[in-house]
Amino acid sequence: STGNVVLFYLPLAFMLSLMLFFGWAAMPGIVLAIFWRRYPQTGLYETLSVTMHFIITIVLSWGGYRVFSPRRNNVSHGDAHLLFQRMFWQVFCSATLFLVIYQFAAFVGMYESKASLMGVMPFNINTLINYQALLVGNLIGVPLCYFIIRTLRNPLHLRGYYQQLKLQIDSKVTKKEIVIWLAVLTTLMFILCMPLTDNSSIFSTNYTLSLLLPVMLWGAMRYGYKFISIIWAVVLITS
C-alpha cells in the first residue's frame, strides 16, 4: 500500500486526560488549542472537521468511562478494579472511534491535507499501523499525561507516587540488579537511536524493539507498574 503512517500518537491521549481530570471545563481549552494549531495550516472548514472529530471521540470515551465507573474514576492508574473499564474506554474505544471517524472523513474528502495517511483502500497495512499507533499512544499516553497534569496541579503528588513506587518494588531487588537492568535498557536504546548506514546490522533497525519486551517485562515483574509505566513512556517516545 502507499501513503504515510503514524507510529505513536499522543494528542488524543492528552486531550482525553484533560477531560478525565477537569471534565467539561477542559473543553474550551481543547477547542482553542485545535484552532490555534490547525487553522493557519488548513483553513476554517478542515479545522472545524478536526475539532468535531476530537470532540466526538473524547466525549463518548470519557462519558462511557464515567457512566460505567461512577465511583473512584479519578484514582491514579494502576488500580486493578478499574483495569477493564480503562482499557476499554480509554484505549480501545477512543482509538477505534478516532480511526473510524477519520477513515470516513478522509473518504468523503474532509481531510485533504491528511489524505496520504489513508492509503488507497480503507482496510490496508497503513490503517493497521495507524490503529496500532492510536492504541499504543492511548495505552502509554493517558497514564503519563494524567500523571503530569496531576503533578503540575499538586507537586506533592510526587511524594505519594514515590512512596507507592517503592512499595511495588520486590523486596529481593538489589542495587546491582537495577544497575544491570538499566545498563541493558540503555544499550538497547542506544542501538535503536543510532542512525542507519550501509554497515548497520539488524540490531540498528526496529527489530531491537522486540528485544525490549523481555527486558521491560522483567522490569514490570520486579519493579512494579508505577516505575515501569514511566520508563515505558520514555522508551517509546525516544525510540
Coordinates of N, CA and C in Angstrom, one line a residue:
S1 N 0.8 -1.2 0.0 CA 0.0 0.0 0.0 C 0.9 1.2 0.0
T2 N 0.3 2.4 -0.3 CA 1.0 3.6 -0.4 C 0.5 4.6 0.7
G3 N 1.2 5.7 0.9 CA 0.8 6.7 1.9 C 1.7 6.7 3.1
N4 N 1.4 7.6 4.0 CA 2.2 7.8 5.2 C 1.5 7.1 6.4
V5 N 2.3 6.8 7.4 CA 1.7 6.2 8.6 C 2.2 7.0 9.8
V6 N 1.5 6.7 10.9 CA 1.9 7.3 12.2 C 2.3 6.1 13.1
L7 N 3.4 6.3 13.8 CA 3.9 5.2 14.7 C 3.5 5.3 16.2
F8 N 3.3 6.6 16.6 CA 3.0 6.8 18.0 C 2.2 8.1 18.1
Y9 N 1.0 8.1 18.6 CA 0.1 9.3 18.5 C -0.3 9.7 19.9
L10 N 0.0 10.8 20.4 CA -0.2 11.3 21.8 C -1.3 12.3 21.9
P11 N -1.6 13.1 20.9 CA -2.6 14.2 21.1 C -4.0 13.7 21.7
L12 N -4.5 12.6 21.2 CA -5.7 12.1 21.6 C -5.6 11.7 23.1
A13 N -4.5 11.1 23.5 CA -4.3 10.7 24.9 C -4.3 11.9 25.8
F14 N -3.6 13.0 25.4 CA -3.5 14.2 26.2 C -4.9 14.8 26.4
M15 N -5.7 14.9 25.3 CA -7.0 15.6 25.4 C -7.9 14.7 26.3
L16 N -7.8 13.4 26.1 CA -8.7 12.5 27.0 C -8.3 12.7 28.4
S17 N -7.0 12.8 28.7 CA -6.5 13.0 30.1 C -7.0 14.3 30.7
L18 N -7.1 15.4 29.8 CA -7.6 16.7 30.3 C -9.1 16.5 30.7
M19 N -9.8 15.8 29.9 CA -11.3 15.5 30.2 C -11.4 14.7 31.5
L20 N -10.5 13.7 31.6 CA -10.6 12.9 32.8 C -10.3 13.7 34.1
F21 N -9.5 14.7 34.0 CA -9.1 15.5 35.2 C -10.0 16.7 35.4
F22 N -10.3 17.4 34.3 CA -11.1 18.6 34.5 C -12.5 18.5 34.1
G23 N -12.9 17.5 33.4 CA -14.3 17.4 32.9 C -14.6 18.4 31.8
W24 N -15.9 18.9 31.8 CA -16.3 19.8 30.8 C -15.5 21.1 30.8
A25 N -14.9 21.4 31.9 CA -14.1 22.7 32.0 C -12.9 22.6 31.0
A26 N -12.5 21.4 30.6 CA -11.3 21.3 29.7 C -11.7 21.6 28.2
M27 N -13.0 21.5 27.9 CA -13.5 21.6 26.5 C -13.1 22.9 25.8
P28 N -13.3 24.1 26.4 CA -12.9 25.3 25.7 C -11.4 25.4 25.4
G29 N -10.6 24.9 26.3 CA -9.2 24.9 26.0 C -8.8 24.0 24.9
I30 N -9.4 22.8 24.9 CA -9.2 21.9 23.8 C -9.5 22.4 22.5
V31 N -10.7 23.0 22.4 CA -11.2 23.6 21.1 C -10.3 24.8 20.7
L32 N -9.9 25.6 21.6 CA -9.0 26.8 21.3 C -7.6 26.2 20.8
A33 N -7.1 25.2 21.4 CA -5.8 24.7 21.1 C -5.8 24.1 19.7
I34 N -6.9 23.4 19.3 CA -7.1 22.8 18.0 C -7.1 23.9 16.9
F35 N -7.9 25.0 17.2 CA -8.0 26.1 16.3 C -6.6 26.8 16.1
W36 N -6.0 27.0 17.2 CA -4.7 27.7 17.2 C -3.6 26.9 16.4
R37 N -3.7 25.6 16.5 CA -2.8 24.7 15.8 C -3.1 24.5 14.3
R38 N -4.4 24.3 14.0 CA -4.8 23.8 12.7 C -5.3 24.9 11.7
Y39 N -5.9 26.0 12.3 CA -6.5 27.0 11.4 C -5.5 27.6 10.4
P40 N -4.3 28.0 10.9 CA -3.3 28.6 10.0 C -2.8 27.7 8.9
Q41 N -2.9 26.4 9.1 CA -2.4 25.4 8.1 C -3.5 24.9 7.1
T42 N -4.7 24.8 7.6 CA -5.7 24.1 6.8 C -7.0 24.9 6.5
G43 N -7.2 26.0 7.2 CA -8.4 26.8 7.0 C -9.5 26.4 7.9
L44 N -10.6 27.2 7.7 CA -11.7 27.0 8.7 C -12.4 25.7 8.5
Y45 N -12.7 25.3 7.3 CA -13.5 24.1 7.1 C -12.9 22.8 7.7
E46 N -11.6 22.6 7.4 CA -10.9 21.4 7.9 C -10.7 21.5 9.4
T47 N -10.4 22.7 9.9 CA -10.3 22.9 11.3 C -11.5 22.6 12.1
L48 N -12.7 23.0 11.6 CA -13.9 22.6 12.2 C -14.1 21.1 12.2
S49 N -13.8 20.4 11.1 CA -13.9 19.0 11.0 C -13.0 18.3 12.0
V50 N -11.7 18.8 12.1 CA -10.8 18.2 13.1 C -11.3 18.4 14.5
T51 N -11.9 19.6 14.8 CA -12.4 19.9 16.1 C -13.6 18.9 16.5
M52 N -14.5 18.7 15.5 CA -15.6 17.8 15.8 C -15.1 16.4 15.9
H53 N -14.1 16.0 15.2 CA -13.5 14.7 15.2 C -13.0 14.4 16.6
F54 N -12.2 15.3 17.2 CA -11.7 15.1 18.5 C -12.8 15.2 19.6
I55 N -13.7 16.1 19.5 CA -14.8 16.3 20.5 C -15.6 15.0 20.6
I56 N -16.1 14.5 19.4 CA -16.9 13.3 19.4 C -16.2 12.2 20.1
T57 N -14.9 12.0 19.7 CA -14.2 10.8 20.3 C -14.0 10.9 21.8
I58 N -13.5 12.1 22.2 CA -13.2 12.2 23.7 C -14.4 12.3 24.5
V59 N -15.5 12.9 24.0 CA -16.7 13.0 24.8 C -17.3 11.6 25.0
L60 N -17.4 10.8 23.9 CA -18.0 9.5 24.0 C -17.1 8.6 24.9
S61 N -15.8 8.6 24.7 CA -14.9 7.8 25.5 C -14.9 8.2 27.0
W62 N -14.8 9.5 27.2 CA -14.9 10.0 28.6 C -16.2 9.7 29.2
G63 N -17.3 10.0 28.5 CA -18.6 9.8 29.0 C -18.9 8.3 29.3
G64 N -18.5 7.4 28.4 CA -18.7 6.0 28.7 C -18.0 5.5 29.9
Y65 N -16.7 6.0 30.1 CA -15.9 5.6 31.2 C -16.6 6.1 32.5
R66 N -17.1 7.4 32.5 CA -17.7 7.9 33.7 C -19.0 7.2 34.1
V67 N -19.8 6.8 33.1 CA -21.0 6.1 33.3 C -20.8 4.7 33.9
F68 N -19.8 4.0 33.4 CA -19.5 2.6 33.8 C -18.5 2.5 35.0
S69 N -18.0 3.7 35.4 CA -17.1 3.7 36.5 C -17.5 5.0 37.3
P70 N -18.7 5.0 37.9 CA -19.1 6.2 38.6 C -18.4 6.5 39.9
R71 N -17.7 5.6 40.5 CA -17.0 5.8 41.8 C -15.5 5.6 41.6
R72 N -14.8 6.5 42.2 CA -13.3 6.4 42.2 C -12.7 6.4 40.8
N73 N -13.4 7.1 39.9 CA -12.9 7.0 38.5 C -11.7 7.9 38.2
N74 N -11.3 8.7 39.2 CA -10.2 9.6 39.0 C -8.9 9.2 39.8
V75 N -9.0 8.0 40.4 CA -7.8 7.5 41.1 C -6.7 7.3 40.1
S76 N -5.4 7.3 40.6 CA -4.3 7.1 39.7 C -4.3 5.7 39.0
H77 N -3.7 5.7 37.8 CA -3.7 4.5 37.0 C -2.9 3.4 37.7
G78 N -3.3 2.2 37.6 CA -2.7 1.1 38.3 C -3.6 0.3 39.2
D79 N -4.8 0.9 39.4 CA -5.9 0.3 40.3 C -6.5 -0.9 39.5
A80 N -6.4 -2.1 40.0 CA -6.8 -3.3 39.3 C -8.3 -3.3 39.1
H81 N -9.1 -2.6 40.0 CA -10.5 -2.6 40.0 C -11.0 -1.9 38.7
L82 N -10.2 -0.9 38.2 CA -10.7 -0.1 37.1 C -9.9 -0.5 35.8
L83 N -9.2 -1.7 35.8 CA -8.4 -2.1 34.7 C -9.2 -2.3 33.4
F84 N -10.3 -3.0 33.5 CA -11.1 -3.3 32.3 C -11.8 -2.1 31.8
Q85 N -12.4 -1.3 32.7 CA -13.0 0.0 32.2 C -12.1 0.9 31.5
R86 N -10.9 1.0 32.1 CA -9.9 1.9 31.5 C -9.3 1.4 30.2
M87 N -9.1 0.1 30.1 CA -8.6 -0.5 28.9 C -9.6 -0.3 27.8
F88 N -10.9 -0.5 28.1 CA -11.9 -0.5 27.1 C -12.2 1.0 26.6
W89 N -12.5 1.8 27.6 CA -12.9 3.2 27.2 C -11.8 4.1 26.8
Q90 N -10.7 4.0 27.6 CA -9.6 5.0 27.3 C -8.6 4.5 26.3
V91 N -8.6 3.2 26.0 CA -7.7 2.7 25.0 C -8.4 2.2 23.7
F92 N -9.2 1.2 23.9 CA -9.8 0.6 22.7 C -10.9 1.4 22.1
C93 N -11.8 1.9 22.9 CA -13.0 2.7 22.4 C -12.5 4.0 21.7
S94 N -11.6 4.7 22.4 CA -11.2 6.0 21.9 C -10.4 5.9 20.6
A95 N -9.5 4.9 20.6 CA -8.7 4.6 19.4 C -9.6 4.2 18.2
T96 N -10.5 3.3 18.5 CA -11.4 2.8 17.4 C -12.3 3.9 16.8
L97 N -12.9 4.6 17.7 CA -13.8 5.7 17.3 C -13.0 6.8 16.5
F98 N -11.8 7.1 17.0 CA -11.0 8.1 16.3 C -10.6 7.6 14.9
L99 N -10.2 6.4 14.7 CA -9.9 5.9 13.4 C -11.0 5.7 12.5
V100 N -12.2 5.2 13.0 CA -13.4 5.1 12.1 C -13.8 6.5 11.6
I101 N -13.9 7.4 12.5 CA -14.3 8.8 12.1 C -13.3 9.4 11.1
Y102 N -12.0 9.1 11.3 CA -11.0 9.7 10.4 C -11.2 9.0 9.0
Q103 N -11.3 7.7 9.0 CA -11.5 7.0 7.7 C -12.7 7.5 6.9
F104 N -13.8 7.7 7.6 CA -15.0 8.3 7.0 C -14.7 9.7 6.4
A105 N -14.1 10.5 7.3 CA -13.9 11.9 6.9 C -12.9 12.0 5.8
A106 N -11.9 11.2 5.8 CA -10.9 11.2 4.7 C -11.5 10.7 3.4
F107 N -12.4 9.7 3.5 CA -13.0 9.1 2.3 C -14.0 10.1 1.6
V108 N -14.7 10.9 2.4 CA -15.6 11.9 1.8 C -14.9 13.2 1.5
G109 N -13.6 13.3 1.7 CA -12.8 14.5 1.3 C -12.7 15.6 2.3
M110 N -13.0 15.3 3.6 CA -13.0 16.4 4.6 C -11.6 16.7 5.1
Y111 N -10.6 15.7 4.9 CA -9.3 15.9 5.3 C -8.3 15.8 4.1
E112 N -8.3 16.9 3.4 CA -7.5 16.9 2.2 C -6.0 16.9 2.5
S113 N -5.6 17.6 3.6 CA -4.2 17.7 4.0 C -3.7 16.4 4.6
K114 N -4.5 15.5 5.0 CA -4.1 14.3 5.6 C -4.5 13.1 4.8
A115 N -4.8 13.3 3.5 CA -5.3 12.2 2.7 C -4.3 11.1 2.5
S116 N -3.0 11.4 2.6 CA -1.9 10.5 2.4 C -1.8 9.4 3.5
L117 N -2.5 9.7 4.7 CA -2.5 8.8 5.8 C -3.5 7.7 5.6
M118 N -4.4 7.9 4.7 CA -5.4 6.9 4.5 C -5.0 5.7 3.6
G119 N -4.2 6.0 2.6 CA -3.9 4.9 1.6 C -4.9 4.8 0.6
V120 N -4.7 3.8 -0.3 CA -5.6 3.6 -1.4 C -7.0 3.0 -1.0
M121 N -6.9 2.1 -0.1 CA -8.1 1.4 0.4 C -8.2 1.7 1.9
P122 N -9.4 1.7 2.5 CA -9.5 2.0 3.9 C -9.0 0.8 4.8
F123 N -9.0 -0.4 4.3 CA -8.5 -1.6 5.1 C -7.2 -2.1 4.5
N124 N -6.1 -1.6 5.0 CA -4.8 -2.0 4.5 C -3.8 -1.9 5.6
I125 N -2.5 -2.1 5.3 CA -1.5 -2.2 6.3 C -1.3 -0.8 6.9
N126 N -1.5 0.3 6.1 CA -1.4 1.6 6.7 C -2.4 1.8 7.8
T127 N -3.6 1.4 7.6 CA -4.7 1.5 8.6 C -4.3 0.8 9.9
L128 N -3.8 -0.4 9.7 CA -3.4 -1.3 10.8 C -2.3 -0.6 11.6
I129 N -1.3 0.0 11.0 CA -0.2 0.7 11.7 C -0.7 1.9 12.4
N130 N -1.6 2.7 11.7 CA -2.2 3.9 12.3 C -3.0 3.5 13.6
Y131 N -3.8 2.4 13.4 CA -4.6 2.0 14.6 C -3.7 1.5 15.7
Q132 N -2.6 0.9 15.4 CA -1.7 0.5 16.5 C -1.1 1.7 17.1
A133 N -0.8 2.8 16.4 CA -0.2 4.0 16.9 C -1.2 4.6 17.9
L134 N -2.5 4.6 17.6 CA -3.5 5.1 18.5 C -3.6 4.3 19.7
L135 N -3.7 3.0 19.6 CA -3.8 2.1 20.8 C -2.6 2.3 21.7
V136 N -1.4 2.2 21.1 CA -0.2 2.4 22.0 C -0.1 3.8 22.6
G137 N -0.5 4.8 21.8 CA -0.5 6.1 22.3 C -1.4 6.3 23.5
N138 N -2.6 5.7 23.4 CA -3.5 5.8 24.5 C -3.1 5.0 25.7
L139 N -2.6 3.8 25.4 CA -2.2 2.9 26.5 C -1.1 3.5 27.3
I140 N -0.1 4.1 26.7 CA 1.0 4.7 27.4 C 0.7 6.2 27.7
G141 N 0.1 6.9 26.8 CA -0.1 8.3 26.9 C -1.1 8.8 28.0
V142 N -2.2 8.1 28.1 CA -3.2 8.5 29.1 C -2.7 8.5 30.5
P143 N -2.1 7.4 31.0 CA -1.5 7.4 32.3 C -0.4 8.5 32.5
L144 N 0.5 8.6 31.4 CA 1.6 9.6 31.5 C 1.0 11.0 31.6
C145 N 0.1 11.4 30.7 CA -0.4 12.7 30.7 C -1.2 13.0 32.0
Y146 N -1.9 12.0 32.5 CA -2.7 12.2 33.7 C -1.7 12.4 34.9
F147 N -0.6 11.7 34.9 CA 0.4 11.8 35.9 C 1.0 13.2 35.9
I148 N 1.3 13.7 34.7 CA 1.9 15.0 34.5 C 1.0 16.1 34.9
I149 N -0.3 16.0 34.5 CA -1.3 17.0 34.9 C -1.5 17.1 36.4
R150 N -1.6 15.9 37.0 CA -1.8 15.8 38.4 C -0.6 16.4 39.2
T151 N 0.6 16.1 38.7 CA 1.8 16.6 39.3 C 1.9 18.2 39.2
L152 N 1.6 18.7 38.1 CA 1.6 20.1 37.9 C 0.5 20.8 38.8
R153 N -0.6 20.2 39.0 CA -1.6 20.7 39.8 C -1.2 20.7 41.3
N154 N -0.6 19.6 41.7 CA -0.2 19.4 43.0 C 1.2 18.7 43.1
P155 N 2.3 19.4 43.2 CA 3.6 18.8 43.2 C 3.8 17.8 44.3
L156 N 3.1 17.9 45.4 CA 3.2 16.9 46.5 C 2.8 15.5 46.0
H157 N 2.1 15.5 44.9 CA 1.7 14.1 44.4 C 2.9 13.3 44.1
L158 N 4.0 13.9 43.8 CA 5.2 13.2 43.5 C 5.7 12.4 44.7
R159 N 5.5 12.9 45.9 CA 5.9 12.2 47.1 C 5.1 11.0 47.3
G160 N 3.8 11.1 47.2 CA 2.9 9.9 47.3 C 3.2 8.9 46.2
Y161 N 3.4 9.4 45.0 CA 3.7 8.4 43.9 C 5.0 7.7 44.2
Y162 N 6.0 8.4 44.7 CA 7.3 7.7 45.0 C 7.1 6.7 46.1
Q163 N 6.3 7.0 47.1 CA 6.1 6.0 48.2 C 5.4 4.8 47.7
Q164 N 4.4 5.0 46.8 CA 3.7 3.8 46.2 C 4.7 3.0 45.3
L165 N 5.6 3.7 44.6 CA 6.6 3.1 43.7 C 7.5 2.2 44.5
K166 N 8.0 2.7 45.7 CA 8.9 1.9 46.5 C 8.2 0.6 47.0
L167 N 6.9 0.7 47.4 CA 6.1 -0.4 47.9 C 6.0 -1.5 46.8
Q168 N 5.9 -1.1 45.5 CA 5.7 -2.1 44.5 C 7.0 -2.8 44.1
I169 N 8.2 -2.3 44.5 CA 9.4 -3.0 44.1 C 9.6 -4.2 45.0
D170 N 10.0 -5.3 44.4 CA 10.2 -6.5 45.1 C 11.3 -6.3 46.2
S171 N 11.0 -6.9 47.3 CA 12.0 -6.7 48.5 C 13.3 -7.4 48.2
K172 N 13.4 -8.3 47.3 CA 14.6 -9.0 47.0 C 15.5 -8.3 45.9
V173 N 15.0 -7.2 45.4 CA 15.7 -6.5 44.4 C 17.0 -5.8 45.0
T174 N 18.1 -5.9 44.4 CA 19.3 -5.3 44.8 C 19.7 -4.1 43.9
K175 N 20.6 -3.3 44.4 CA 21.1 -2.1 43.6 C 21.8 -2.6 42.4
K176 N 22.6 -3.7 42.6 CA 23.3 -4.3 41.4 C 22.4 -4.7 40.3
E177 N 21.3 -5.4 40.7 CA 20.3 -5.8 39.7 C 19.7 -4.6 38.9
I178 N 19.4 -3.6 39.6 CA 18.8 -2.4 39.0 C 19.8 -1.7 38.0
V179 N 21.1 -1.7 38.5 CA 22.2 -1.1 37.6 C 22.3 -1.9 36.3
I180 N 22.3 -3.3 36.5 CA 22.5 -4.1 35.3 C 21.3 -4.0 34.4
W181 N 20.1 -3.9 34.9 CA 18.9 -3.8 34.1 C 18.9 -2.5 33.4
L182 N 19.3 -1.4 34.0 CA 19.3 -0.1 33.4 C 20.4 0.0 32.3
A183 N 21.5 -0.8 32.5 CA 22.6 -0.8 31.5 C 22.1 -1.5 30.3
V184 N 21.4 -2.6 30.4 CA 20.9 -3.4 29.3 C 19.9 -2.5 28.5
L185 N 19.0 -1.8 29.3 CA 18.0 -1.0 28.6 C 18.6 0.2 27.9
T186 N 19.6 0.8 28.5 CA 20.3 1.9 27.9 C 21.0 1.5 26.6
T187 N 21.6 0.3 26.6 CA 22.3 -0.2 25.5 C 21.4 -0.4 24.3
L188 N 20.2 -1.0 24.6 CA 19.2 -1.2 23.6 C 18.7 0.1 23.0
M189 N 18.5 1.1 23.9 CA 18.0 2.4 23.4 C 19.1 3.1 22.6
F190 N 20.3 2.9 22.9 CA 21.4 3.5 22.2 C 21.5 2.9 20.8
I191 N 21.3 1.6 20.7 CA 21.3 0.9 19.4 C 20.1 1.4 18.5
L192 N 19.0 1.5 19.2 CA 17.8 2.0 18.4 C 17.9 3.4 17.9
C193 N 18.6 4.2 18.6 CA 18.7 5.6 18.2 C 19.9 5.9 17.3
M194 N 20.7 4.9 17.0 CA 21.8 5.1 16.1 C 21.3 5.3 14.7
P195 N 21.8 6.2 13.9 CA 21.4 6.4 12.5 C 21.7 5.2 11.6
L196 N 20.9 4.9 10.7 CA 21.1 3.7 9.8 C 22.2 4.1 8.8
T197 N 23.1 3.2 8.5 CA 24.1 3.3 7.5 C 24.2 2.0 6.7
D198 N 25.0 2.0 5.7 CA 25.2 0.8 4.9 C 25.8 -0.3 5.7
N199 N 26.5 0.0 6.7 CA 27.2 -1.0 7.6 C 26.3 -1.4 8.8
S200 N 25.1 -0.8 8.9 CA 24.3 -1.1 10.1 C 23.8 -2.6 10.1
S201 N 23.7 -3.1 11.2 CA 23.3 -4.5 11.4 C 21.8 -4.5 11.6
I202 N 21.2 -5.7 11.8 CA 19.8 -5.8 12.0 C 19.4 -5.2 13.4
F203 N 20.4 -5.1 14.3 CA 20.1 -4.6 15.6 C 19.9 -3.1 15.6
S204 N 20.3 -2.4 14.5 CA 20.1 -1.0 14.4 C 18.7 -0.7 13.8
T205 N 17.9 -1.6 13.5 CA 16.5 -1.4 13.0 C 15.5 -1.6 14.1
N206 N 14.2 -1.5 13.7 CA 13.1 -1.7 14.7 C 13.1 -3.1 15.3
Y207 N 13.9 -4.0 14.7 CA 13.9 -5.3 15.3 C 14.3 -5.3 16.8
T208 N 15.1 -4.3 17.1 CA 15.6 -4.2 18.5 C 14.4 -3.9 19.5
L209 N 13.3 -3.3 18.9 CA 12.1 -3.1 19.8 C 11.6 -4.4 20.4
S210 N 11.7 -5.5 19.6 CA 11.2 -6.8 20.1 C 12.1 -7.3 21.2
L211 N 13.4 -6.9 21.3 CA 14.2 -7.3 22.4 C 13.9 -6.5 23.6
L212 N 13.3 -5.4 23.5 CA 12.9 -4.6 24.7 C 11.8 -5.3 25.5
L213 N 11.0 -6.1 24.8 CA 9.8 -6.7 25.5 C 10.3 -7.5 26.7
P214 N 11.2 -8.5 26.6 CA 11.6 -9.3 27.8 C 12.2 -8.4 28.8
V215 N 13.0 -7.4 28.4 CA 13.7 -6.5 29.4 C 12.6 -5.8 30.2
M216 N 11.6 -5.2 29.5 CA 10.6 -4.4 30.2 C 9.7 -5.3 31.0
L217 N 9.4 -6.5 30.5 CA 8.6 -7.5 31.2 C 9.2 -7.9 32.5
W218 N 10.5 -8.1 32.5 CA 11.3 -8.4 33.7 C 11.2 -7.2 34.7
G219 N 11.3 -6.0 34.1 CA 11.2 -4.8 35.0 C 9.9 -4.7 35.6
A220 N 8.8 -5.0 34.9 CA 7.5 -4.9 35.4 C 7.3 -5.9 36.6
M221 N 7.8 -7.1 36.4 CA 7.6 -8.1 37.5 C 8.4 -7.8 38.7
R222 N 9.6 -7.2 38.5 CA 10.5 -6.9 39.6 C 10.3 -5.5 40.3
Y223 N 10.0 -4.5 39.4 CA 9.9 -3.2 39.9 C 8.5 -2.5 40.0
G224 N 7.5 -3.2 39.5 CA 6.2 -2.8 39.6 C 5.7 -1.8 38.5
Y225 N 4.4 -1.6 38.5 CA 3.7 -0.8 37.5 C 4.1 0.6 37.6
K226 N 4.2 1.2 38.8 CA 4.4 2.6 38.9 C 5.8 3.0 38.3
F227 N 6.8 2.2 38.4 CA 8.1 2.5 37.9 C 8.2 2.3 36.4
I228 N 7.7 1.1 36.0 CA 7.8 0.7 34.6 C 7.0 1.5 33.7
S229 N 5.8 2.0 34.1 CA 5.0 2.8 33.2 C 5.6 4.1 32.8
I230 N 6.4 4.7 33.7 CA 7.1 5.9 33.3 C 8.3 5.6 32.4
I231 N 9.0 4.5 32.7 CA 10.1 4.1 31.8 C 9.6 3.7 30.4
W232 N 8.5 3.0 30.3 CA 7.9 2.6 29.0 C 7.6 3.9 28.2
A233 N 7.0 4.9 28.8 CA 6.6 6.1 28.1 C 7.9 6.8 27.5
V234 N 8.9 6.9 28.3 CA 10.2 7.5 27.9 C 10.8 6.7 26.7
V235 N 10.8 5.3 26.9 CA 11.4 4.5 25.9 C 10.6 4.6 24.5
L236 N 9.3 4.6 24.5 CA 8.6 4.7 23.3 C 8.7 6.1 22.6
I237 N 8.6 7.1 23.4 CA 8.7 8.4 22.9 C 10.1 8.7 22.3
T238 N 11.1 8.1 22.9 CA 12.5 8.3 22.5 C 12.8 7.5 21.2
S239 N 12.3 6.2 21.2 CA 12.6 5.3 20.1 C 11.8 5.6 18.9

